[in-house]
Short mmCIF file of C-alpha atoms in Angstrom, two decimals:
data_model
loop_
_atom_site.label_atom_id
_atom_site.label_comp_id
_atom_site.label_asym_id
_atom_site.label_seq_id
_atom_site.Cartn_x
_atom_site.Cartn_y
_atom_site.Cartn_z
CA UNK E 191 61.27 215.63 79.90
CA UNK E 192 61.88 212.64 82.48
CA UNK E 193 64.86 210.55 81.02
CA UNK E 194 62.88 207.77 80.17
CA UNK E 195 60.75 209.78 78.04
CA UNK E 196 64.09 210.84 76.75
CA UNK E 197 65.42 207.23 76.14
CA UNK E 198 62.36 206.29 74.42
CA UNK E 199 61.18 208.86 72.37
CA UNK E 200 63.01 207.89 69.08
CA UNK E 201 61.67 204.78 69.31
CA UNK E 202 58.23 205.67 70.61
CA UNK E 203 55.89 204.85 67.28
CA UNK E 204 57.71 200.80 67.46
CA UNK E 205 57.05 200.78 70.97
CA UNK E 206 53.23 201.48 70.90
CA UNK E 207 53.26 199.21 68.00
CA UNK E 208 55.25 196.43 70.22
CA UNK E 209 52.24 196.94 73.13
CA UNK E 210 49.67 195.73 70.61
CA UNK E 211 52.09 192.53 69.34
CA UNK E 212 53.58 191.57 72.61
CA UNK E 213 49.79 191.22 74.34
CA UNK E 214 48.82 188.76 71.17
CA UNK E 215 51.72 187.27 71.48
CA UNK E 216 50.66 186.59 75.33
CA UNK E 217 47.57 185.47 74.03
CA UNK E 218 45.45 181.99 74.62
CA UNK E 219 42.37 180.09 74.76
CA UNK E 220 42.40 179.30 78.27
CA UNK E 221 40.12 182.11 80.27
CA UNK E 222 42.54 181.65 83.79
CA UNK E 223 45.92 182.57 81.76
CA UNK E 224 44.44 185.30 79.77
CA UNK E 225 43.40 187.04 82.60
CA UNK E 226 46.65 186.97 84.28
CA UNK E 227 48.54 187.71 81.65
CA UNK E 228 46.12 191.37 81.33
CA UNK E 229 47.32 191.57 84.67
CA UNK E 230 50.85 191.39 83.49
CA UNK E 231 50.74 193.35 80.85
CA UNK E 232 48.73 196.15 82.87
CA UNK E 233 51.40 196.52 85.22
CA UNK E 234 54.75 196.49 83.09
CA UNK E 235 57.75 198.42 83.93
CA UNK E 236 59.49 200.68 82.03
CA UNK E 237 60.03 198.17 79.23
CA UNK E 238 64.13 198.95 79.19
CA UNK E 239 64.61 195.53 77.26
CA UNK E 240 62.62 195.99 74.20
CA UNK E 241 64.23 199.41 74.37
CA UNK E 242 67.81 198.37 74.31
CA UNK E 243 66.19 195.93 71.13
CA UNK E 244 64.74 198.71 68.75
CA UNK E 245 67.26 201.48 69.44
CA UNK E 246 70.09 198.95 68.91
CA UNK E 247 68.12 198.10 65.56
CA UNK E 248 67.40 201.31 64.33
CA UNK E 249 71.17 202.49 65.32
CA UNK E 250 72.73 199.64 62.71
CA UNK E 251 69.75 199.92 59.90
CA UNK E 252 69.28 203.81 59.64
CA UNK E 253 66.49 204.16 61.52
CA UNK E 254 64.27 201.33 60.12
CA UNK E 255 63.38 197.85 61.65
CA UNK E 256 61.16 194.85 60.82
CA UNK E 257 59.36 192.46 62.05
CA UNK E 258 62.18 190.29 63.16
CA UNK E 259 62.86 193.14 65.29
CA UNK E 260 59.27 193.15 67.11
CA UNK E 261 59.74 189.26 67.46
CA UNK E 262 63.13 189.92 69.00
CA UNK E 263 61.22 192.51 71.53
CA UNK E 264 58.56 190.10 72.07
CA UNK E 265 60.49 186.83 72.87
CA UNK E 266 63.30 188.57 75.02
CA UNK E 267 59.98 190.09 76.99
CA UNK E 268 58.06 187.46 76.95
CA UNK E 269 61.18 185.34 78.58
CA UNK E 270 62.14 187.89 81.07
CA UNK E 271 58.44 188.04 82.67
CA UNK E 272 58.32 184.18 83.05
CA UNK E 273 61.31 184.65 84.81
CA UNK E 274 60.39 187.53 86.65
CA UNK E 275 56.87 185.02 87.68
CA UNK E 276 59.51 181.84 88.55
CA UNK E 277 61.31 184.10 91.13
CA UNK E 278 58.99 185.47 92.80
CA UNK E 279 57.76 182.34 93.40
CA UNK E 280 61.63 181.21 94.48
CA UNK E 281 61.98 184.47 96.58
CA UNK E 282 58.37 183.69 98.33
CA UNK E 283 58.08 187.30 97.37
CA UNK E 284 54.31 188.80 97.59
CA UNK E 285 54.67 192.36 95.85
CA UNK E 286 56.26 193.07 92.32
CA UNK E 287 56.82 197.16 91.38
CA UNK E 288 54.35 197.79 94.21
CA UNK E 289 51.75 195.21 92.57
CA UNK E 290 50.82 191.78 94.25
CA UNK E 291 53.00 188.62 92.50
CA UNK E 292 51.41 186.33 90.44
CA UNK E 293 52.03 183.67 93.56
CA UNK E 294 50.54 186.09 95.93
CA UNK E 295 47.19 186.33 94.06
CA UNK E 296 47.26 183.12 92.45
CA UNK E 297 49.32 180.51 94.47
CA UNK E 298 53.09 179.03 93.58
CA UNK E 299 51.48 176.28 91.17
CA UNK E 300 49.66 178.35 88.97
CA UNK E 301 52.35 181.08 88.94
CA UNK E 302 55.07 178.52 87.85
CA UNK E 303 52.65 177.13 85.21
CA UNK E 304 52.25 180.73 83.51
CA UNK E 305 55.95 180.96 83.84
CA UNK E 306 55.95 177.99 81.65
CA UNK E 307 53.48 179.03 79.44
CA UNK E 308 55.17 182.34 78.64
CA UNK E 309 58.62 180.86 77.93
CA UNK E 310 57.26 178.47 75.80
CA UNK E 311 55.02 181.18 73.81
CA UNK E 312 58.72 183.13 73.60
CA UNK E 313 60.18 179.86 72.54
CA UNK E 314 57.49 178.90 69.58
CA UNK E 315 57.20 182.80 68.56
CA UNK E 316 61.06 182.55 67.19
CA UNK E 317 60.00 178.71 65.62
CA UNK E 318 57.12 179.31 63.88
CA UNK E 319 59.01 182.21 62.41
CA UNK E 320 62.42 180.54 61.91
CA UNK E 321 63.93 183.03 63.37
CA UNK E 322 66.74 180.49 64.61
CA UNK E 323 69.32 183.11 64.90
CA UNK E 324 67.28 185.16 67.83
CA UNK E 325 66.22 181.59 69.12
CA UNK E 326 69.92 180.23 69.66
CA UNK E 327 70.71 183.75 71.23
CA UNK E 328 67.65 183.75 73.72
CA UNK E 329 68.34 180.74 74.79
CA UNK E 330 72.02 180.62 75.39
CA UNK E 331 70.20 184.00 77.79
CA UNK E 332 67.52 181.49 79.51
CA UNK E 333 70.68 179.04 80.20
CA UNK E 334 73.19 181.52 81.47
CA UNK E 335 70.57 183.09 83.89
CA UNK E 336 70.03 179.95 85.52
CA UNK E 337 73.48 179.15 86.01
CA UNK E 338 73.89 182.21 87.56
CA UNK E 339 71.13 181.87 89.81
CA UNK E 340 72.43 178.34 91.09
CA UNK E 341 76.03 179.75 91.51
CA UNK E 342 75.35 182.56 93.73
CA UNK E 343 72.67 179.88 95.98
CA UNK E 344 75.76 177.54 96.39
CA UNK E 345 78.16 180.37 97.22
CA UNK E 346 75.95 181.74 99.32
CA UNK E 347 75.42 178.16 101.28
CA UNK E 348 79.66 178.37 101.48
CA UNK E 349 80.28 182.41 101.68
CA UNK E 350 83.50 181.78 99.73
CA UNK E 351 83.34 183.99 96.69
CA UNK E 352 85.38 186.02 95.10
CA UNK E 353 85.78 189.05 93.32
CA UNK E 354 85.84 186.84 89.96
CA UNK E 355 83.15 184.59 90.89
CA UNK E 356 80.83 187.13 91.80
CA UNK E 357 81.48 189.23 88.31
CA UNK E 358 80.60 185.60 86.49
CA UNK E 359 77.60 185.50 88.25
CA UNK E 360 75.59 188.86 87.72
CA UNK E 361 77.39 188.62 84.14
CA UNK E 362 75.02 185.48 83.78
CA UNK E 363 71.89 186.62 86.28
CA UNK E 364 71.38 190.24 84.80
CA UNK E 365 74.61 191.25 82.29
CA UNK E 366 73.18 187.91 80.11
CA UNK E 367 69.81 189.28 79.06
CA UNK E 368 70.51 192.95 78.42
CA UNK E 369 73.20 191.18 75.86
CA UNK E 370 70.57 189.04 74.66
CA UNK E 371 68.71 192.04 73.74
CA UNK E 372 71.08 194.05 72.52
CA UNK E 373 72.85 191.11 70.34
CA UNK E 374 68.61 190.62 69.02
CA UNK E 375 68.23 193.80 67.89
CA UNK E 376 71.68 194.18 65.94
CA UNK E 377 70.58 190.18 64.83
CA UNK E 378 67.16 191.18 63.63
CA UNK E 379 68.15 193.57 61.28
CA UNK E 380 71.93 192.61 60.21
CA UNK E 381 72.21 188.76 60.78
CA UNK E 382 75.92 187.28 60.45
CA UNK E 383 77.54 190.72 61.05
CA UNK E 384 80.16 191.55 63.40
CA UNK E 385 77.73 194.01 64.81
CA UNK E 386 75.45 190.97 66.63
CA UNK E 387 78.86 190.40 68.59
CA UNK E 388 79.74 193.58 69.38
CA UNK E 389 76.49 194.50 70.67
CA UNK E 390 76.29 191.26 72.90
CA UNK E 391 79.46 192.90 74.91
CA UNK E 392 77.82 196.38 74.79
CA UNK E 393 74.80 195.01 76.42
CA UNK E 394 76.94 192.79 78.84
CA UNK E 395 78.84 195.62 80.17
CA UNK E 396 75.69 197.62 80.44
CA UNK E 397 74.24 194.99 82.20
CA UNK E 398 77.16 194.38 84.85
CA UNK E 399 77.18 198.34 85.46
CA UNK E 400 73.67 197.55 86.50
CA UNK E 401 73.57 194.86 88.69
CA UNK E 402 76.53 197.30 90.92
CA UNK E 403 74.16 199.81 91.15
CA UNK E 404 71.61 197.72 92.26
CA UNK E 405 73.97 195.85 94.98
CA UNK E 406 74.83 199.41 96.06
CA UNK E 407 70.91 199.84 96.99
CA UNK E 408 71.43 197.53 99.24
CA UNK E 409 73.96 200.14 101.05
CA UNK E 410 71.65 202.99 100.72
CA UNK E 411 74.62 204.69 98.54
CA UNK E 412 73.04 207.77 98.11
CA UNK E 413 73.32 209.82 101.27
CA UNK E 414 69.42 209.67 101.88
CA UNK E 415 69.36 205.97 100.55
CA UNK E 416 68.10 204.23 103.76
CA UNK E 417 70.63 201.10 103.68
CA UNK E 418 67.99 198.04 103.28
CA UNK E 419 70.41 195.32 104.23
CA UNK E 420 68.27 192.34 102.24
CA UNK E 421 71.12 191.17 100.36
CA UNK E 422 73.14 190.97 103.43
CA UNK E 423 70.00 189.04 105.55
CA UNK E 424 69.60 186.28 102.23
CA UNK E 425 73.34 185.86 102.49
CA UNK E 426 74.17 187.79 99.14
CA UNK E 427 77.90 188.32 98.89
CA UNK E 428 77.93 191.20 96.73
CA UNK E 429 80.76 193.66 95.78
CA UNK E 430 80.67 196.22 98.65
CA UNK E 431 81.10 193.22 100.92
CA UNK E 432 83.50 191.08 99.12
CA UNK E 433 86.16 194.29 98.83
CA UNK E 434 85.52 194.65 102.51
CA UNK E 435 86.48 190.80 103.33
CA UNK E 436 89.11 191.21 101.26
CA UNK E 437 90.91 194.01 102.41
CA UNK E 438 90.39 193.58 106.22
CA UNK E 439 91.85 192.41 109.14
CA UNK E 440 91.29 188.57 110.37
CA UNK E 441 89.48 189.23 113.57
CA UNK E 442 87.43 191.46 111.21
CA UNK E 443 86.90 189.24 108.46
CA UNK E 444 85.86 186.74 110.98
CA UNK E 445 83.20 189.16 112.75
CA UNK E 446 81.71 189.66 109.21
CA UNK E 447 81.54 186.29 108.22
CA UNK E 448 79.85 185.47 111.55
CA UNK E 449 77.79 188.47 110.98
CA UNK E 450 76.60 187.53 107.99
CA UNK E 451 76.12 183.69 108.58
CA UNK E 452 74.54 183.48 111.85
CA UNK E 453 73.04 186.98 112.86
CA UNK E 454 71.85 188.29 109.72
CA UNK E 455 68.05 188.34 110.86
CA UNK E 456 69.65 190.85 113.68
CA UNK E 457 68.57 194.05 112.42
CA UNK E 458 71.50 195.65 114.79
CA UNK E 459 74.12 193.80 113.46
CA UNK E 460 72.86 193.85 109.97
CA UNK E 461 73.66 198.14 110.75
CA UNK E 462 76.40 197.46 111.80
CA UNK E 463 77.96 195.58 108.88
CA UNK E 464 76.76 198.01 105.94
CA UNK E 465 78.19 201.05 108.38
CA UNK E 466 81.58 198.22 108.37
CA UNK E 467 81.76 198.15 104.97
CA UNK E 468 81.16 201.37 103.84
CA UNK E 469 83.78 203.21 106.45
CA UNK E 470 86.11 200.84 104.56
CA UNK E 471 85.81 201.45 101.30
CA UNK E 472 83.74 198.76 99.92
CA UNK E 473 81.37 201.19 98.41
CA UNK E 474 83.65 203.45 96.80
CA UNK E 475 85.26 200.25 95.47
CA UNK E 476 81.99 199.14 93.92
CA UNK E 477 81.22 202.32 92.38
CA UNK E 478 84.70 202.80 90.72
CA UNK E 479 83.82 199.09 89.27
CA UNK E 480 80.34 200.13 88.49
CA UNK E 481 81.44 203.61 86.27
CA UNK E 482 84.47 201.55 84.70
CA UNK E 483 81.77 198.81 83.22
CA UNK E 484 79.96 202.07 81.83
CA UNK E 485 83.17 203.37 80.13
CA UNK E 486 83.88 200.29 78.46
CA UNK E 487 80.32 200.10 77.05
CA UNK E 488 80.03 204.16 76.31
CA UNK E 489 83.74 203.02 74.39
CA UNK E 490 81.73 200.89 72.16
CA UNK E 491 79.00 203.14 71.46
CA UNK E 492 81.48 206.10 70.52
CA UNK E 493 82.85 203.62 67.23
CA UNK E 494 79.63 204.13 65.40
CA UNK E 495 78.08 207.49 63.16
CA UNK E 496 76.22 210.03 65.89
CA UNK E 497 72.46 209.62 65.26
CA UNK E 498 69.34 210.03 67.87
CA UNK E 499 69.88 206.26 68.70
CA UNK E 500 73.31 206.25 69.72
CA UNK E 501 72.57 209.22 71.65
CA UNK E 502 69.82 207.64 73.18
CA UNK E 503 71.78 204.50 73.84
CA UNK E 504 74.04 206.75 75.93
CA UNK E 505 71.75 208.01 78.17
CA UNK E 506 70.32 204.61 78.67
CA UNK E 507 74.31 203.83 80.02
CA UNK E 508 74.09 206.57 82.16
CA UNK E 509 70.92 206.68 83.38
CA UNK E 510 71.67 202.54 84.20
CA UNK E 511 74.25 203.90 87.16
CA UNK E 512 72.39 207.50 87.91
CA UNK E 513 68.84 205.77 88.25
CA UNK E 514 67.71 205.97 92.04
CA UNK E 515 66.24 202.91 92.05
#
């Protein structure tokens, strides 16, 4: 069985169940939005948010949830896409999981529009429900993730960061919203307990295991990863780099600063700088950051009974820094 399957299968009944709520809750009177959001929904991923929601859930309430829960899954998805539509439309990026944007097919305007729409209908779902609980923690998510998006496109304008700085900003771009779903599912089914908090961090270090992995892409880490280079040619200080800049000489650190600054459209030089950094270390630096994030969150995990959830919520951990893309 693929390890998706695996993840998912002790949650697969609420998940089929979740398909049929999440497209109503996508749903309007307006013919143009209703057809792109059966586009949406027609090419989804593999759904790892509602996932982290439900098995998080059924972990703390022996195996049950409710519909608080299936709100929970619906807002935190219905949030992610719009922001999945607003930056492609930032990124002036024309495919999504192989599928044309929302922007490519439909220009910027619309696409920002039904990125509007859909955080709204996340926004109202939790309202017209009361569920003010999963509302404040969504959007303490939707606040963080912007933040963090702003802070890495000033640093980037400077190239200044540091090892700190850059930890605060995938903790807000990506960490934030796999807490947000963790913290909804524990929220849905045992408001007020200590449990909401704990699973906030769980999901935060989960989430900062992630966004390593994905910076380590970048680097083609595995040794038939073809190195892409794209964070280094959008001026993306990630991990890898910022050990590298660290820990180097001064002529060096001033060849990769130059590098990156003014010849990162050079696909030579661009070469050259991932083969710089990883002949000195800055990937095995990364990765030892990367499996120590999925300690700390495997840790957590290990406090609570053994059940098909927990185990599931391990492999999730692990599969977040084995995936291969």
């Amino acid at each position: 069985m693929k390890i998706v399957a695996q993840i998912k299968e002790p949650v697969n009944q609420e998940m089929e169940l979740f398909e049929t709520k999440f497209r109503e809750a996508m749903s309007s009177k307006v013919a143009l939005l209703n057809r792109i959001t059966y586009y949406i929904v027609n090419r989804k991923g593999k759904q790892m948010r509602p996932m982290f929601v439900f098995l998080t859930a059924k972990m703390l309430n022996n195996g049950t949830v409710n519909e608080r829960t299936y709100r929970g899954a619906s807002v935190i998805e219905l949030i992610h896409t719009a922001t999945l539509v607003h930056d492609d439309v930032v990124d002036e990026s024309n495919k999504r999981r192989g599928f044309f944007s929302i922007n490519a097919l439909w220009k910027n305007k619309i696409a920002v529009l039904v990125g509007d729409y859909l955080l709204s209908k996340g926004l109202l779902l939790s309202i017209d429900n009361e569920d003010f609980d999963l509302l404040k923690i969504i959007s303490v998510a939707v606040r963080e993730m912007s933040e963090g998006e702003l802070l890495q496109i000033e640093k980037a304008r400077r190239l200044d960061i540091t090892e700190d700085v850059y930890y605060n900003i995938i903790r807000q771009k990506t960490a934030t919203l796999i807490a947000a779903c963790c913290s909804l599912g524990a929220c849905s089914v045992q408001p007020e307990s200590p449990d909401v908090e704990t699973f906030r961090k769980f999901g935060e270090l989960c989430g900062m295991a992630f966004q390593i992995k994905d910076d380590l892409f970048d680097y083609g880490e595995d040794k038939i990863g073809k190195p892409t280079g794209i964070d280094i040619k959008e001026q993306k200080m990630t991990l890898p780099l910022i050990y590298t800049l660290n820990t180097c000489s001064k002529s060096d650190k001033k060849w990769l600063i130059n590098s990156v600054k003014n010849h990162n459209k050079d696909k030579k030089r661009v070469k050259e700088v991932i083969a710089f950094v990883r002949n000195n270390g800055g990937l095995d630096y990364a990765v030892k950051k990367m499996l120590h994030f999925k300690e700390e969150a495997l840790k957590i995990l290990a406090t609570y009974p053994e059940s098909t959830y927990r185990d599931s919520l391990e492999l999730m951990v692990n599969y977040v820094v084995d995936r291969k893309k």
